[in-house]
Amino acid sequence: MREMALVYLDRSGGLQKFVHDCKKYNDSKQSHAVYRFIISVNPSDIAELDATLGNYILHNPIQAAQIFQSVCFVAIKTLSLIEQLQTEAQISILLKPTHLPPLPSYVLSLSAFPFNYTSQRFYMSEGIAIAMGTVTKYTQGARFLCTEETCPFSEGFRYIRVHLPGATESATVRSDFVCSLCSSPLQEDMKFRVLGDKQIVEMIDAKVLNALKGYCNDKSHFRIQTFTVFLR
């Protein structure tokens, strides 16, 4: 699948954009804990190129991002795109689908039972935004070092924490991480913390419009409930 991912990036123009994004990082001459790349993917084109990879992106996007992460790391090292990059863990890939298949199973509807939304895959959702919070910061990535000075992992980029979709802030930054080599506590190197913007939006299903218009749906009792969306 790594080979097919590289072929798709080359044919879709994504590889050229990736090289351009790498150039901006390399020109800055500043070492980052995390190098973040957004890759647009067309599920239909990928499925025609390789059905296994296309299905993987649609239903296992986090694992699929790791495939592109590996491909991008090899490309950076082979072409010497970012001199400061040391480890594959420093690359954060966000797959951004251009669309999803127009099938009911890809539509997230919180008014339909059963919910069955246990998988961490892509869904489409439509609703009405009734409230929006202010834009705040969250940790996209952080670098941790072993506190034991004699440990090989007391320097370098061995321990990189990257925010994953659905994770809380504490999953990325905490004070109880320990070194896998010597079991000493890990301490964050604050100089390398990478911040991003997040916004909380309160939404409600679009079907509420029918209720507000006074339409009767032959149900004696019904309830409209909001749901929270995190925009990052």
mmCIF file of N, CA and C in Angstrom, residues 15 20 28 35 37 45 54-55 72 79 89 92 104 108 121 129 152 159-160 163 165 167 171 175 180 194 214-215 227:
data_model
loop_
_atom_site.group_PDB
_atom_site.id
_atom_site.type_symbol
_atom_site.label_atom_id
_atom_site.label_comp_id
_atom_site.label_asym_id
_atom_site.label_seq_id
_atom_site.Cartn_x
_atom_site.Cartn_y
_atom_site.Cartn_z
ATOM 1 N N LEU A 15 2.298 15.012 -4.515
ATOM 2 C CA LEU A 15 3.734 14.950 -4.238
ATOM 3 C C LEU A 15 4.402 16.293 -4.485
ATOM 4 N N HIS A 20 6.686 21.229 -2.015
ATOM 5 C CA HIS A 20 6.603 22.672 -1.784
ATOM 6 C C HIS A 20 6.456 22.977 -0.295
ATOM 7 N N SER A 28 13.018 27.730 6.589
ATOM 8 C CA SER A 28 12.940 28.420 7.875
ATOM 9 C C SER A 28 14.171 28.161 8.742
ATOM 10 N N TYR A 35 6.353 18.138 12.087
ATOM 11 C CA TYR A 35 6.160 18.739 10.768
ATOM 12 C C TYR A 35 4.809 18.245 10.250
ATOM 13 N N PHE A 37 1.558 18.023 7.723
ATOM 14 C CA PHE A 37 1.207 18.103 6.307
ATOM 15 C C PHE A 37 -0.253 17.685 6.117
ATOM 16 N N ASP A 45 -10.663 8.003 -6.842
ATOM 17 C CA ASP A 45 -9.442 7.799 -7.627
ATOM 18 C C ASP A 45 -8.538 6.755 -6.978
ATOM 19 N N GLY A 54 -7.855 2.295 -0.980
ATOM 20 C CA GLY A 54 -9.042 3.152 -0.938
ATOM 21 C C GLY A 54 -9.961 2.800 0.211
ATOM 22 N N ASN A 55 -10.161 1.501 0.419
ATOM 23 C CA ASN A 55 -11.004 1.051 1.524
ATOM 24 C C ASN A 55 -10.361 1.367 2.870
ATOM 25 N N CYS A 72 6.055 9.635 3.181
ATOM 26 C CA CYS A 72 6.572 11.006 3.207
ATOM 27 C C CYS A 72 7.943 11.064 3.883
ATOM 28 N N LEU A 79 15.161 12.608 -0.846
ATOM 29 C CA LEU A 79 15.354 13.842 -1.616
ATOM 30 C C LEU A 79 15.970 14.966 -0.797
ATOM 31 N N ALA A 89 8.565 9.833 13.514
ATOM 32 C CA ALA A 89 7.530 10.255 14.457
ATOM 33 C C ALA A 89 7.283 11.753 14.409
ATOM 34 N N SER A 92 3.524 14.531 10.967
ATOM 35 C CA SER A 92 2.093 14.392 11.248
ATOM 36 C C SER A 92 1.328 14.582 9.947
ATOM 37 N N PRO A 104 -25.798 5.872 2.467
ATOM 38 C CA PRO A 104 -26.333 6.172 3.807
ATOM 39 C C PRO A 104 -25.369 5.841 4.941
ATOM 40 N N LEU A 108 -23.588 10.641 9.104
ATOM 41 C CA LEU A 108 -23.726 10.596 10.556
ATOM 42 C C LEU A 108 -25.048 11.244 10.942
ATOM 43 N N ARG A 121 -13.882 6.259 11.555
ATOM 44 C CA ARG A 121 -13.741 6.514 10.124
ATOM 45 C C ARG A 121 -14.456 7.803 9.761
ATOM 46 N N ALA A 129 -25.601 25.284 13.064
ATOM 47 C CA ALA A 129 -24.770 25.788 14.151
ATOM 48 C C ALA A 129 -25.573 26.818 14.946
ATOM 49 N N PRO A 152 20.242 7.433 26.665
ATOM 50 C CA PRO A 152 20.361 7.912 25.270
ATOM 51 C C PRO A 152 19.157 8.744 24.823
ATOM 52 N N TYR A 159 10.900 10.740 21.648
ATOM 53 C CA TYR A 159 9.541 10.784 22.200
ATOM 54 C C TYR A 159 8.793 12.000 21.653
ATOM 55 N N ILE A 160 7.935 11.753 20.685
ATOM 56 C CA ILE A 160 7.121 12.807 20.075
ATOM 57 C C ILE A 160 5.658 12.454 20.290
ATOM 58 N N HIS A 163 -1.219 15.010 18.477
ATOM 59 C CA HIS A 163 -2.659 14.911 18.703
ATOM 60 C C HIS A 163 -3.315 14.088 17.599
ATOM 61 N N PRO A 165 -7.187 12.616 16.085
ATOM 62 C CA PRO A 165 -8.625 12.950 16.127
ATOM 63 C C PRO A 165 -9.343 12.178 17.228
ATOM 64 N N ALA A 167 -8.891 12.544 20.417
ATOM 65 C CA ALA A 167 -8.130 12.483 21.665
ATOM 66 C C ALA A 167 -8.317 13.757 22.478
ATOM 67 N N ALA A 171 -4.079 13.406 26.495
ATOM 68 C CA ALA A 171 -3.477 12.294 25.765
ATOM 69 C C ALA A 171 -2.194 12.720 25.065
ATOM 70 N N SER A 175 2.158 14.722 32.605
ATOM 71 C CA SER A 175 3.391 14.709 33.396
ATOM 72 C C SER A 175 3.756 13.317 33.895
ATOM 73 N N SER A 180 10.725 4.408 28.026
ATOM 74 C CA SER A 180 10.582 2.979 27.773
ATOM 75 C C SER A 180 11.904 2.233 27.940
ATOM 76 N N VAL A 194 4.137 22.509 19.672
ATOM 77 C CA VAL A 194 3.467 23.013 18.469
ATOM 78 C C VAL A 194 1.999 23.240 18.808
ATOM 79 N N GLY A 214 -43.861 23.719 12.616
ATOM 80 C CA GLY A 214 -45.148 23.185 13.045
ATOM 81 C C GLY A 214 -45.598 21.971 12.290
ATOM 82 N N TYR A 215 -44.666 21.323 11.571
ATOM 83 C CA TYR A 215 -45.040 20.133 10.832
ATOM 84 C C TYR A 215 -45.320 18.981 11.788
ATOM 85 N N PHE A 227 -25.517 18.574 19.543
ATOM 86 C CA PHE A 227 -24.265 17.825 19.670
ATOM 87 C C PHE A 227 -23.105 18.790 19.449
#
